[in-house]
């Protein structure tokens, strides 16, 4: 009799000791990066989670933000009835300065939960433009089955996240070592990735032109012809884009990084035009050959590209770097 009373939620003894509430909790994990380490606590600042039933209807929405996310112990409680659900997370939205979701109402369905870049008006060819340092955006989707448990208890589930924003740092340097002014050049990245679907694929081919949110000049020390170090001037531009996609380029246009002369007699002259996906994938190397192309693009979120120019502002070689991985490309190695 004592054993029955101590394990039954309907017993008088158990009611005195506590209830038999079932808790469903969700932990978020961001290790889809090239270090294969969970960086959720360091990088994700806000969480929005949506739960849909088996018919694709929204049944619950929850949010999280603040210091709790940085503790390394953050979990979100799911106040849901037992059953099957599809959970969708958009993290890092903040006040939706960079990306926006549609208003989630009681009639919202899962296919309505797309995420769109907040750009400004562009040109006829590319109707959207963005020159912002976009807030880091993360996406996750997972299916869960929450069991009924008359004895109570806690069930922990995990949501893996993918980072959807990428920073490109573009450096120009003259081979001759002469000074270079960042205001002499225009930098753009043209892509069709401004609108993401609920499953983190492309919702629509929304064309967008990304422009630098920072341009500045700097100096780099290089070995001279003798034993000394020569300081050379470089021009730097930083741009942030939405998620990069590996696609069939016979059906879609390639995302391009374009650098043009911004002023003077050669204003508008094309200095460099390179397919950024092709360049980004060149750094995969054999070390990451076990990945498919999309996984690599999702793990690498920062790209450093250095272009070396001749005296006529023509680029003759380039260096691409991701973390400690480096590749040097001559202009003839890859067609524009």
mmCIF file of C-alpha atoms in Angstrom, residues 57-333:
data_model
loop_
_atom_site.group_PDB
_atom_site.id
_atom_site.type_symbol
_atom_site.label_atom_id
_atom_site.label_comp_id
_atom_site.label_asym_id
_atom_site.label_seq_id
_atom_site.Cartn_x
_atom_site.Cartn_y
_atom_site.Cartn_z
ATOM 1 C CA UNK A 57 -2.362 25.879 -37.724
ATOM 2 C CA UNK A 58 -0.674 28.157 -35.193
ATOM 3 C CA UNK A 59 -1.534 27.100 -31.639
ATOM 4 C CA UNK A 60 1.043 28.966 -29.553
ATOM 5 C CA UNK A 61 3.800 31.575 -29.752
ATOM 6 C CA UNK A 62 6.541 32.281 -27.210
ATOM 7 C CA UNK A 63 9.441 34.726 -26.900
ATOM 8 C CA UNK A 64 12.663 34.971 -24.947
ATOM 9 C CA UNK A 65 15.357 37.628 -24.575
ATOM 10 C CA UNK A 66 17.760 39.259 -22.179
ATOM 11 C CA UNK A 67 20.527 37.915 -19.909
ATOM 12 C CA UNK A 68 18.816 34.525 -19.488
ATOM 13 C CA UNK A 69 19.814 33.570 -23.048
ATOM 14 C CA UNK A 70 23.504 34.120 -22.262
ATOM 15 C CA UNK A 71 23.701 31.805 -19.258
ATOM 16 C CA UNK A 72 24.253 28.609 -21.246
ATOM 17 C CA UNK A 73 21.309 27.037 -19.397
ATOM 18 C CA UNK A 74 18.416 28.657 -21.223
ATOM 19 C CA UNK A 75 15.347 26.528 -21.972
ATOM 20 C CA UNK A 76 11.848 27.576 -23.026
ATOM 21 C CA UNK A 77 8.818 25.928 -21.424
ATOM 22 C CA UNK A 78 6.182 24.746 -23.904
ATOM 23 C CA UNK A 79 2.667 25.206 -22.404
ATOM 24 C CA UNK A 80 1.142 22.756 -24.865
ATOM 25 C CA UNK A 81 -1.191 19.802 -24.554
ATOM 26 C CA UNK A 82 0.160 16.339 -25.382
ATOM 27 C CA UNK A 83 0.329 15.775 -29.112
ATOM 28 C CA UNK A 84 2.419 16.265 -32.238
ATOM 29 C CA UNK A 85 3.697 19.707 -33.221
ATOM 30 C CA UNK A 86 6.022 21.370 -35.659
ATOM 31 C CA UNK A 87 8.110 24.073 -33.978
ATOM 32 C CA UNK A 88 9.561 26.971 -35.967
ATOM 33 C CA UNK A 89 12.051 29.446 -34.488
ATOM 34 C CA UNK A 90 13.207 32.794 -35.819
ATOM 35 C CA UNK A 91 15.909 34.105 -33.512
ATOM 36 C CA UNK A 92 17.742 37.429 -33.447
ATOM 37 C CA UNK A 93 14.857 39.494 -34.799
ATOM 38 C CA UNK A 94 15.010 41.941 -31.894
ATOM 39 C CA UNK A 95 12.699 44.812 -32.707
ATOM 40 C CA UNK A 96 12.619 43.657 -36.343
ATOM 41 C CA UNK A 97 15.036 46.384 -37.439
ATOM 42 C CA UNK A 98 16.680 44.096 -40.026
ATOM 43 C CA UNK A 99 14.103 41.375 -40.773
ATOM 44 C CA UNK A 100 10.338 41.224 -40.301
ATOM 45 C CA UNK A 101 7.775 38.472 -39.835
ATOM 46 C CA UNK A 102 4.097 38.798 -40.714
ATOM 47 C CA UNK A 103 1.767 39.396 -37.783
ATOM 48 C CA UNK A 104 1.035 35.983 -36.293
ATOM 49 C CA UNK A 105 -2.716 35.741 -35.681
ATOM 50 C CA UNK A 106 -5.003 32.907 -34.677
ATOM 51 C CA UNK A 107 -5.537 32.137 -38.362
ATOM 52 C CA UNK A 108 -1.817 32.032 -39.171
ATOM 53 C CA UNK A 109 -0.669 28.899 -40.934
ATOM 54 C CA UNK A 110 2.884 27.593 -41.075
ATOM 55 C CA UNK A 111 3.365 28.603 -44.719
ATOM 56 C CA UNK A 112 2.572 32.211 -43.739
ATOM 57 C CA UNK A 113 5.573 32.441 -41.399
ATOM 58 C CA UNK A 114 8.050 33.859 -43.899
ATOM 59 C CA UNK A 115 10.801 36.313 -42.983
ATOM 60 C CA UNK A 116 11.607 39.340 -45.154
ATOM 61 C CA UNK A 117 14.595 41.658 -45.213
ATOM 62 C CA UNK A 118 13.803 45.270 -44.348
ATOM 63 C CA UNK A 119 15.384 47.036 -47.309
ATOM 64 C CA UNK A 120 14.877 50.419 -48.886
ATOM 65 C CA UNK A 121 13.749 51.233 -52.408
ATOM 66 C CA UNK A 122 16.306 50.290 -55.042
ATOM 67 C CA UNK A 123 16.322 50.368 -58.823
ATOM 68 C CA UNK A 124 14.065 48.843 -61.473
ATOM 69 C CA UNK A 125 16.511 45.980 -61.964
ATOM 70 C CA UNK A 126 16.930 45.449 -58.208
ATOM 71 C CA UNK A 127 13.936 46.994 -56.416
ATOM 72 C CA UNK A 128 15.365 46.505 -52.930
ATOM 73 C CA UNK A 129 18.590 47.881 -51.450
ATOM 74 C CA UNK A 130 20.238 47.262 -48.077
ATOM 75 C CA UNK A 131 23.202 49.114 -46.590
ATOM 76 C CA UNK A 132 22.680 47.958 -42.989
ATOM 77 C CA UNK A 133 24.827 45.844 -40.714
ATOM 78 C CA UNK A 134 22.038 43.291 -40.418
ATOM 79 C CA UNK A 135 21.289 41.845 -37.018
ATOM 80 C CA UNK A 136 22.360 38.179 -36.913
ATOM 81 C CA UNK A 137 19.348 36.065 -37.880
ATOM 82 C CA UNK A 138 18.863 32.406 -36.954
ATOM 83 C CA UNK A 139 16.273 29.847 -38.032
ATOM 84 C CA UNK A 140 15.223 26.482 -36.669
ATOM 85 C CA UNK A 141 12.515 23.907 -37.347
ATOM 86 C CA UNK A 142 11.835 20.599 -35.621
ATOM 87 C CA UNK A 143 8.989 18.156 -35.048
ATOM 88 C CA UNK A 144 8.150 17.035 -31.513
ATOM 89 C CA UNK A 145 5.709 14.580 -30.002
ATOM 90 C CA UNK A 146 4.725 15.546 -26.456
ATOM 91 C CA UNK A 147 3.587 12.467 -24.511
ATOM 92 C CA UNK A 148 0.837 12.305 -21.919
ATOM 93 C CA UNK A 149 2.231 11.233 -18.540
ATOM 94 C CA UNK A 150 -0.076 10.686 -15.571
ATOM 95 C CA UNK A 151 2.916 10.438 -13.275
ATOM 96 C CA UNK A 152 4.266 13.841 -14.264
ATOM 97 C CA UNK A 153 7.839 14.616 -15.152
ATOM 98 C CA UNK A 154 9.992 16.728 -17.449
ATOM 99 C CA UNK A 155 10.723 16.173 -21.134
ATOM 100 C CA UNK A 156 13.549 18.060 -22.820
ATOM 101 C CA UNK A 157 13.735 18.648 -26.580
ATOM 102 C CA UNK A 158 16.350 20.426 -28.682
ATOM 103 C CA UNK A 159 16.088 22.931 -31.519
ATOM 104 C CA UNK A 160 19.151 23.200 -33.820
ATOM 105 C CA UNK A 161 19.615 26.639 -35.392
ATOM 106 C CA UNK A 162 21.107 27.836 -38.657
ATOM 107 C CA UNK A 163 22.584 31.314 -39.005
ATOM 108 C CA UNK A 164 21.166 33.207 -41.975
ATOM 109 C CA UNK A 165 23.369 36.323 -42.098
ATOM 110 C CA UNK A 166 26.854 36.660 -43.583
ATOM 111 C CA UNK A 167 29.491 39.379 -43.377
ATOM 112 C CA UNK A 168 31.744 40.097 -46.346
ATOM 113 C CA UNK A 169 34.896 42.127 -45.762
ATOM 114 C CA UNK A 170 36.302 43.272 -49.118
ATOM 115 C CA UNK A 171 39.841 44.700 -49.262
ATOM 116 C CA UNK A 172 41.459 46.462 -52.225
ATOM 117 C CA UNK A 173 45.213 46.862 -52.513
ATOM 118 C CA UNK A 174 47.418 48.176 -55.316
ATOM 119 C CA UNK A 175 50.223 45.827 -56.323
ATOM 120 C CA UNK A 176 52.470 48.860 -56.663
ATOM 121 C CA UNK A 177 51.888 49.729 -53.010
ATOM 122 C CA UNK A 178 50.534 53.189 -53.842
ATOM 123 C CA UNK A 179 47.864 54.734 -51.652
ATOM 124 C CA UNK A 180 44.236 53.832 -52.250
ATOM 125 C CA UNK A 181 41.114 55.751 -51.223
ATOM 126 C CA UNK A 182 38.004 53.796 -50.250
ATOM 127 C CA UNK A 183 35.800 56.575 -51.644
ATOM 128 C CA UNK A 184 37.181 55.931 -55.122
ATOM 129 C CA UNK A 185 35.174 52.700 -55.332
ATOM 130 C CA UNK A 186 31.601 51.455 -55.118
ATOM 131 C CA UNK A 187 30.974 47.981 -53.713
ATOM 132 C CA UNK A 188 27.775 45.954 -54.176
ATOM 133 C CA UNK A 189 26.575 42.375 -53.811
ATOM 134 C CA UNK A 190 23.545 41.477 -55.905
ATOM 135 C CA UNK A 191 21.436 38.470 -54.934
ATOM 136 C CA UNK A 192 17.824 37.217 -54.862
ATOM 137 C CA UNK A 193 17.749 36.153 -51.209
ATOM 138 C CA UNK A 194 15.763 38.866 -49.406
ATOM 139 C CA UNK A 195 12.725 36.702 -48.593
ATOM 140 C CA UNK A 196 12.972 33.441 -46.615
ATOM 141 C CA UNK A 197 10.223 30.834 -46.205
ATOM 142 C CA UNK A 198 9.139 29.170 -42.964
ATOM 143 C CA UNK A 199 11.499 26.248 -43.653
ATOM 144 C CA UNK A 200 14.429 28.607 -44.386
ATOM 145 C CA UNK A 201 14.336 28.062 -48.141
ATOM 146 C CA UNK A 202 13.708 30.943 -50.527
ATOM 147 C CA UNK A 203 10.099 32.117 -50.293
ATOM 148 C CA UNK A 204 10.449 34.251 -53.404
ATOM 149 C CA UNK A 205 13.295 35.350 -55.648
ATOM 150 C CA UNK A 206 13.327 38.824 -54.113
ATOM 151 C CA UNK A 207 16.189 40.732 -55.749
ATOM 152 C CA UNK A 208 18.292 42.892 -53.452
ATOM 153 C CA UNK A 209 21.453 44.965 -53.809
ATOM 154 C CA UNK A 210 23.628 44.968 -50.694
ATOM 155 C CA UNK A 211 25.833 48.000 -50.139
ATOM 156 C CA UNK A 212 28.554 48.644 -47.542
ATOM 157 C CA UNK A 213 27.552 49.639 -44.035
ATOM 158 C CA UNK A 214 31.176 50.632 -43.472
ATOM 159 C CA UNK A 215 33.999 51.830 -45.745
ATOM 160 C CA UNK A 216 37.400 52.834 -44.467
ATOM 161 C CA UNK A 217 41.085 52.841 -45.291
ATOM 162 C CA UNK A 218 43.858 51.087 -43.450
ATOM 163 C CA UNK A 219 47.481 50.053 -43.576
ATOM 164 C CA UNK A 220 49.133 46.664 -43.844
ATOM 165 C CA UNK A 221 52.789 45.795 -43.368
ATOM 166 C CA UNK A 222 54.344 43.703 -46.123
ATOM 167 C CA UNK A 223 57.904 42.551 -46.727
ATOM 168 C CA UNK A 224 59.814 44.848 -49.053
ATOM 169 C CA UNK A 225 62.545 43.985 -51.530
ATOM 170 C CA UNK A 226 65.097 44.177 -48.737
ATOM 171 C CA UNK A 227 64.725 43.070 -45.148
ATOM 172 C CA UNK A 228 62.426 45.883 -44.104
ATOM 173 C CA UNK A 229 58.651 46.111 -43.817
ATOM 174 C CA UNK A 230 56.731 48.409 -46.130
ATOM 175 C CA UNK A 231 53.377 49.837 -45.070
ATOM 176 C CA UNK A 232 50.801 49.820 -47.848
ATOM 177 C CA UNK A 233 47.388 51.452 -47.885
ATOM 178 C CA UNK A 234 44.240 49.402 -48.418
ATOM 179 C CA UNK A 235 40.571 50.231 -48.895
ATOM 180 C CA UNK A 236 38.044 48.152 -46.947
ATOM 181 C CA UNK A 237 34.296 47.713 -47.361
ATOM 182 C CA UNK A 238 32.026 45.633 -45.108
ATOM 183 C CA UNK A 239 28.663 44.286 -46.288
ATOM 184 C CA UNK A 240 26.114 41.984 -44.634
ATOM 185 C CA UNK A 241 23.823 39.701 -46.625
ATOM 186 C CA UNK A 242 20.969 37.303 -45.985
ATOM 187 C CA UNK A 243 21.371 33.525 -46.302
ATOM 188 C CA UNK A 244 23.513 32.246 -49.184
ATOM 189 C CA UNK A 245 22.086 29.425 -51.294
ATOM 190 C CA UNK A 246 23.831 26.822 -53.440
ATOM 191 C CA UNK A 247 21.547 26.453 -56.451
ATOM 192 C CA UNK A 248 21.454 25.231 -60.031
ATOM 193 C CA UNK A 249 22.991 28.231 -61.760
ATOM 194 C CA UNK A 250 21.639 27.160 -65.133
ATOM 195 C CA UNK A 251 18.210 28.152 -63.799
ATOM 196 C CA UNK A 252 19.013 31.093 -61.535
ATOM 197 C CA UNK A 253 21.307 34.100 -61.748
ATOM 198 C CA UNK A 254 24.497 33.947 -59.743
ATOM 199 C CA UNK A 255 24.993 36.313 -56.779
ATOM 200 C CA UNK A 256 27.731 38.730 -57.787
ATOM 201 C CA UNK A 257 30.165 40.981 -55.970
ATOM 202 C CA UNK A 258 30.756 44.062 -58.133
ATOM 203 C CA UNK A 259 33.374 46.748 -57.572
ATOM 204 C CA UNK A 260 33.297 49.893 -59.704
ATOM 205 C CA UNK A 261 35.228 53.140 -59.906
ATOM 206 C CA UNK A 262 33.147 55.746 -58.069
ATOM 207 C CA UNK A 263 34.555 59.040 -59.364
ATOM 208 C CA UNK A 264 36.897 60.653 -61.846
ATOM 209 C CA UNK A 265 37.216 60.020 -65.543
ATOM 210 C CA UNK A 266 36.772 56.267 -65.114
ATOM 211 C CA UNK A 267 33.601 56.592 -63.035
ATOM 212 C CA UNK A 268 31.431 53.498 -63.513
ATOM 213 C CA UNK A 269 34.299 51.351 -64.757
ATOM 214 C CA UNK A 270 33.949 47.751 -63.584
ATOM 215 C CA UNK A 271 36.978 46.853 -61.478
ATOM 216 C CA UNK A 272 35.857 43.345 -60.487
ATOM 217 C CA UNK A 273 32.762 41.202 -60.891
ATOM 218 C CA UNK A 274 32.965 37.799 -59.233
ATOM 219 C CA UNK A 275 30.423 35.108 -58.307
ATOM 220 C CA UNK A 276 30.545 35.108 -54.517
ATOM 221 C CA UNK A 277 29.126 31.601 -54.084
ATOM 222 C CA UNK A 278 31.850 30.122 -56.305
ATOM 223 C CA UNK A 279 34.495 32.067 -54.417
ATOM 224 C CA UNK A 280 33.092 31.125 -51.013
ATOM 225 C CA UNK A 281 33.071 27.435 -51.901
ATOM 226 C CA UNK A 282 36.683 27.533 -53.090
ATOM 227 C CA UNK A 283 37.733 27.791 -49.440
ATOM 228 C CA UNK A 284 35.990 24.532 -48.488
ATOM 229 C CA UNK A 285 39.089 22.525 -49.294
ATOM 230 C CA UNK A 286 39.475 18.824 -48.613
ATOM 231 C CA UNK A 287 39.156 19.386 -44.865
ATOM 232 C CA UNK A 288 35.432 20.116 -45.314
ATOM 233 C CA UNK A 289 34.835 17.818 -48.270
ATOM 234 C CA UNK A 290 32.442 15.670 -46.211
ATOM 235 C CA UNK A 291 29.940 18.544 -46.238
ATOM 236 C CA UNK A 292 27.604 19.367 -49.054
ATOM 237 C CA UNK A 293 27.808 22.883 -50.450
ATOM 238 C CA UNK A 294 24.778 24.225 -48.591
ATOM 239 C CA UNK A 295 26.037 23.018 -45.233
ATOM 240 C CA UNK A 296 29.351 24.777 -45.779
ATOM 241 C CA UNK A 297 27.634 28.024 -46.756
ATOM 242 C CA UNK A 298 25.507 27.805 -43.615
ATOM 243 C CA UNK A 299 28.473 27.140 -41.350
ATOM 244 C CA UNK A 300 30.741 29.893 -42.743
ATOM 245 C CA UNK A 301 29.270 33.275 -41.811
ATOM 246 C CA UNK A 302 32.229 35.590 -42.416
ATOM 247 C CA UNK A 303 34.288 35.970 -45.595
ATOM 248 C CA UNK A 304 37.413 38.073 -46.154
ATOM 249 C CA UNK A 305 38.258 38.836 -49.782
ATOM 250 C CA UNK A 306 41.327 40.799 -50.859
ATOM 251 C CA UNK A 307 41.687 42.007 -54.462
ATOM 252 C CA UNK A 308 45.038 43.132 -55.807
ATOM 253 C CA UNK A 309 44.829 45.846 -58.457
ATOM 254 C CA UNK A 310 47.244 47.003 -61.127
ATOM 255 C CA UNK A 311 47.913 50.676 -61.904
ATOM 256 C CA UNK A 312 44.796 50.833 -64.100
ATOM 257 C CA UNK A 313 42.464 49.622 -61.350
ATOM 258 C CA UNK A 314 42.174 46.174 -62.935
ATOM 259 C CA UNK A 315 42.244 43.266 -60.514
ATOM 260 C CA UNK A 316 44.870 40.647 -61.254
ATOM 261 C CA UNK A 317 44.536 38.268 -58.309
ATOM 262 C CA UNK A 318 42.432 37.707 -55.218
ATOM 263 C CA UNK A 319 42.756 36.079 -51.816
ATOM 264 C CA UNK A 320 39.765 34.543 -50.024
ATOM 265 C CA UNK A 321 39.913 33.692 -46.331
ATOM 266 C CA UNK A 322 37.444 31.961 -43.990
ATOM 267 C CA UNK A 323 38.775 31.465 -40.462
ATOM 268 C CA UNK A 324 42.329 30.180 -41.054
ATOM 269 C CA UNK A 325 41.572 28.784 -44.521
ATOM 270 C CA UNK A 326 43.109 30.644 -47.414
ATOM 271 C CA UNK A 327 43.029 30.396 -51.193
ATOM 272 C CA UNK A 328 44.721 32.653 -53.745
ATOM 273 C CA UNK A 329 43.145 32.968 -57.179
ATOM 274 C CA UNK A 330 44.535 34.506 -60.336
ATOM 275 C CA UNK A 331 42.031 36.369 -62.437
ATOM 276 C CA UNK A 332 42.290 33.763 -65.186
ATOM 277 C CA UNK A 333 41.430 30.915 -62.806
#
